[in-house]
């Protein structure tokens, strides 16, 4: 399931009274998702660099 479906489900469970806090929670969860994605990309780049280093050594 895509990440925004989780966000919508979580938002429905919390159901803040005013609209601005709902938008803030949505924006916050999107930023958290982006940060998770960036850390995954960094890990992939590190493993690629390690792989290339091993190729150069061999």
mmCIF file of N, CA and C in Angstrom:
data_model
loop_
_atom_site.group_PDB
_atom_site.id
_atom_site.type_symbol
_atom_site.label_atom_id
_atom_site.label_comp_id
_atom_site.label_asym_id
_atom_site.label_seq_id
_atom_site.Cartn_x
_atom_site.Cartn_y
_atom_site.Cartn_z
ATOM 1 N N UNK A 1 0.839 -1.200 0.000
ATOM 2 C CA UNK A 1 0.000 0.000 0.000
ATOM 3 C C UNK A 1 0.873 1.248 0.000
ATOM 4 N N UNK A 2 0.501 2.252 -0.771
ATOM 5 C CA UNK A 2 1.281 3.500 -0.795
ATOM 6 C C UNK A 2 1.237 4.198 0.560
ATOM 7 N N UNK A 3 2.228 5.049 0.779
ATOM 8 C CA UNK A 3 2.363 5.703 2.090
ATOM 9 C C UNK A 3 1.210 6.638 2.398
ATOM 10 N N UNK A 4 0.603 7.284 1.360
ATOM 11 C CA UNK A 4 -0.436 8.267 1.664
ATOM 12 C C UNK A 4 -1.704 7.595 2.174
ATOM 13 N N UNK A 5 -1.912 6.328 1.846
ATOM 14 C CA UNK A 5 -3.076 5.617 2.385
ATOM 15 C C UNK A 5 -2.930 5.449 3.892
ATOM 16 N N UNK A 6 -1.711 5.112 4.352
ATOM 17 C CA UNK A 6 -1.466 5.027 5.794
ATOM 18 C C UNK A 6 -1.724 6.376 6.464
ATOM 19 N N UNK A 7 -1.286 7.441 5.800
ATOM 20 C CA UNK A 7 -1.471 8.788 6.355
ATOM 21 C C UNK A 7 -2.949 9.098 6.530
ATOM 22 N N UNK A 8 -3.742 8.795 5.513
ATOM 23 C CA UNK A 8 -5.173 9.076 5.573
ATOM 24 C C UNK A 8 -5.832 8.241 6.677
ATOM 25 N N UNK A 9 -5.460 6.960 6.779
ATOM 26 C CA UNK A 9 -6.030 6.116 7.832
ATOM 27 C C UNK A 9 -5.678 6.664 9.208
ATOM 28 N N UNK A 10 -4.405 7.050 9.381
ATOM 29 C CA UNK A 10 -3.972 7.576 10.676
ATOM 30 C C UNK A 10 -4.705 8.866 11.000
ATOM 31 N N UNK A 11 -4.916 9.687 9.976
ATOM 32 C CA UNK A 11 -5.600 10.956 10.158
ATOM 33 C C UNK A 11 -7.057 10.722 10.560
ATOM 34 N N UNK A 12 -7.697 9.732 9.952
ATOM 35 C CA UNK A 12 -9.083 9.438 10.287
ATOM 36 C C UNK A 12 -9.205 8.932 11.721
ATOM 37 N N UNK A 13 -8.200 8.195 12.176
ATOM 38 C CA UNK A 13 -8.240 7.684 13.553
ATOM 39 C C UNK A 13 -8.088 8.815 14.566
ATOM 40 N N UNK A 14 -7.204 9.774 14.277
ATOM 41 C CA UNK A 14 -6.984 10.858 15.228
ATOM 42 C C UNK A 14 -8.113 11.879 15.183
ATOM 43 N N UNK A 15 -8.601 12.199 13.987
ATOM 44 C CA UNK A 15 -9.659 13.182 13.735
ATOM 45 C C UNK A 15 -9.567 14.424 14.617
ATOM 46 N N UNK A 16 -8.613 15.310 14.333
ATOM 47 C CA UNK A 16 -8.550 16.583 15.060
ATOM 48 C C UNK A 16 -9.767 17.440 14.730
ATOM 49 N N UNK A 17 -10.153 18.313 15.636
ATOM 50 C CA UNK A 17 -11.371 19.090 15.453
ATOM 51 C C UNK A 17 -11.234 20.135 14.342
ATOM 52 N N UNK A 18 -10.101 20.854 14.305
ATOM 53 C CA UNK A 18 -9.982 21.902 13.287
ATOM 54 C C UNK A 18 -9.162 21.427 12.093
ATOM 55 N N UNK A 19 -9.377 22.093 10.972
ATOM 56 C CA UNK A 19 -8.784 21.653 9.711
ATOM 57 C C UNK A 19 -7.274 21.887 9.665
ATOM 58 N N UNK A 20 -6.795 22.965 10.268
ATOM 59 C CA UNK A 20 -5.371 23.304 10.174
ATOM 60 C C UNK A 20 -4.498 22.235 10.827
ATOM 61 N N UNK A 21 -4.930 21.679 11.945
ATOM 62 C CA UNK A 21 -4.129 20.638 12.599
ATOM 63 C C UNK A 21 -4.116 19.361 11.762
ATOM 64 N N UNK A 22 -5.202 19.083 11.048
ATOM 65 C CA UNK A 22 -5.219 17.919 10.154
ATOM 66 C C UNK A 22 -4.216 18.113 9.020
ATOM 67 N N UNK A 23 -4.173 19.321 8.464
ATOM 68 C CA UNK A 23 -3.216 19.613 7.384
ATOM 69 C C UNK A 23 -1.792 19.509 7.909
ATOM 70 N N UNK A 24 -1.555 20.006 9.123
ATOM 71 C CA UNK A 24 -0.221 19.931 9.719
ATOM 72 C C UNK A 24 0.222 18.485 9.915
ATOM 73 N N UNK A 25 -0.693 17.632 10.376
ATOM 74 C CA UNK A 25 -0.314 16.230 10.561
ATOM 75 C C UNK A 25 -0.018 15.577 9.224
ATOM 76 N N UNK A 26 -0.786 15.951 8.193
ATOM 77 C CA UNK A 26 -0.541 15.401 6.857
ATOM 78 C C UNK A 26 0.828 15.817 6.345
ATOM 79 N N UNK A 27 1.148 17.117 6.466
ATOM 80 C CA UNK A 27 2.439 17.628 6.005
ATOM 81 C C UNK A 27 3.584 16.967 6.778
ATOM 82 N N UNK A 28 3.413 16.830 8.094
ATOM 83 C CA UNK A 28 4.449 16.224 8.921
ATOM 84 C C UNK A 28 4.711 14.782 8.498
ATOM 85 N N UNK A 29 3.650 14.016 8.232
ATOM 86 C CA UNK A 29 3.843 12.618 7.836
ATOM 87 C C UNK A 29 4.486 12.517 6.464
ATOM 88 N N UNK A 30 4.177 13.474 5.566
ATOM 89 C CA UNK A 30 4.826 13.476 4.248
ATOM 90 C C UNK A 30 6.317 13.740 4.406
ATOM 91 N N UNK A 31 6.687 14.704 5.252
ATOM 92 C CA UNK A 31 8.112 14.986 5.476
ATOM 93 C C UNK A 31 8.826 13.787 6.090
ATOM 94 N N UNK A 32 8.163 13.106 7.027
ATOM 95 C CA UNK A 32 8.758 11.909 7.621
ATOM 96 C C UNK A 32 8.992 10.844 6.563
ATOM 97 N N UNK A 33 8.023 10.702 5.646
ATOM 98 C CA UNK A 33 8.184 9.717 4.572
ATOM 99 C C UNK A 33 9.362 10.078 3.676
ATOM 100 N N UNK A 34 9.504 11.380 3.361
ATOM 101 C CA UNK A 34 10.615 11.825 2.512
ATOM 102 C C UNK A 34 11.951 11.546 3.197
ATOM 103 N N UNK A 35 12.027 11.799 4.497
ATOM 104 C CA UNK A 35 13.270 11.543 5.227
ATOM 105 C C UNK A 35 13.608 10.055 5.228
ATOM 106 N N UNK A 36 12.593 9.194 5.412
ATOM 107 C CA UNK A 36 12.823 7.752 5.352
ATOM 108 C C UNK A 36 13.341 7.353 3.989
ATOM 109 N N UNK A 37 12.742 7.953 2.949
ATOM 110 C CA UNK A 37 13.141 7.631 1.580
ATOM 111 C C UNK A 37 14.582 8.061 1.332
ATOM 112 N N UNK A 38 14.955 9.256 1.833
ATOM 113 C CA UNK A 38 16.323 9.744 1.659
ATOM 114 C C UNK A 38 17.332 8.843 2.356
ATOM 115 N N UNK A 39 17.001 8.353 3.541
ATOM 116 C CA UNK A 39 17.936 7.467 4.240
ATOM 117 C C UNK A 39 18.082 6.143 3.497
ATOM 118 N N UNK A 40 16.988 5.672 2.871
ATOM 119 C CA UNK A 40 17.084 4.453 2.065
ATOM 120 C C UNK A 40 18.000 4.672 0.872
ATOM 121 N N UNK A 41 17.874 5.848 0.234
ATOM 122 C CA UNK A 41 18.729 6.158 -0.922
ATOM 123 C C UNK A 41 20.194 6.221 -0.487
ATOM 124 N N UNK A 42 20.461 6.837 0.675
ATOM 125 C CA UNK A 42 21.841 6.915 1.171
ATOM 126 C C UNK A 42 22.413 5.525 1.412
ATOM 127 N N UNK A 43 21.596 4.635 2.007
ATOM 128 C CA UNK A 43 22.064 3.274 2.264
ATOM 129 C C UNK A 43 22.352 2.551 0.952
ATOM 130 N N UNK A 44 21.495 2.759 -0.036
ATOM 131 C CA UNK A 44 21.703 2.115 -1.339
ATOM 132 C C UNK A 44 22.988 2.633 -1.985
ATOM 133 N N UNK A 45 23.229 3.945 -1.880
ATOM 134 C CA UNK A 45 24.449 4.519 -2.446
ATOM 135 C C UNK A 45 25.688 3.980 -1.744
ATOM 136 N N UNK A 46 25.611 3.833 -0.420
ATOM 137 C CA UNK A 46 26.758 3.291 0.317
ATOM 138 C C UNK A 46 27.042 1.862 -0.089
ATOM 139 N N UNK A 47 25.994 1.058 -0.253
ATOM 140 C CA UNK A 47 26.217 -0.335 -0.643
ATOM 141 C C UNK A 47 26.747 -0.419 -2.069
ATOM 142 N N UNK A 48 26.286 0.482 -2.942
ATOM 143 C CA UNK A 48 26.821 0.520 -4.308
ATOM 144 C C UNK A 48 28.293 0.900 -4.295
ATOM 145 N N UNK A 49 28.648 1.894 -3.486
ATOM 146 C CA UNK A 49 30.047 2.312 -3.396
ATOM 147 C C UNK A 49 30.908 1.163 -2.875
ATOM 148 N N UNK A 50 30.406 0.441 -1.889
ATOM 149 C CA UNK A 50 31.130 -0.714 -1.351
ATOM 150 C C UNK A 50 31.314 -1.784 -2.432
ATOM 151 N N UNK A 51 30.251 -2.022 -3.197
ATOM 152 C CA UNK A 51 30.305 -3.012 -4.269
ATOM 153 C C UNK A 51 31.360 -2.627 -5.314
ATOM 154 N N UNK A 52 31.367 -1.350 -5.723
ATOM 155 C CA UNK A 52 32.358 -0.893 -6.704
ATOM 156 C C UNK A 52 33.774 -0.976 -6.146
ATOM 157 N N UNK A 53 33.934 -0.670 -4.855
ATOM 158 C CA UNK A 53 35.253 -0.763 -4.234
ATOM 159 C C UNK A 53 35.744 -2.207 -4.263
ATOM 160 N N UNK A 54 34.849 -3.149 -3.985
ATOM 161 C CA UNK A 54 35.225 -4.566 -4.045
ATOM 162 C C UNK A 54 35.600 -4.968 -5.467
ATOM 163 N N UNK A 55 34.882 -4.458 -6.458
ATOM 164 C CA UNK A 55 35.206 -4.759 -7.853
ATOM 165 C C UNK A 55 36.589 -4.237 -8.216
ATOM 166 N N UNK A 56 36.912 -3.027 -7.738
ATOM 167 C CA UNK A 56 38.211 -2.427 -8.035
ATOM 168 C C UNK A 56 39.328 -3.248 -7.379
ATOM 169 N N UNK A 57 39.093 -3.705 -6.143
ATOM 170 C CA UNK A 57 40.103 -4.502 -5.437
ATOM 171 C C UNK A 57 40.352 -5.817 -6.165
ATOM 172 N N UNK A 58 39.278 -6.456 -6.629
ATOM 173 C CA UNK A 58 39.410 -7.740 -7.334
ATOM 174 C C UNK A 58 39.996 -7.461 -8.717
#
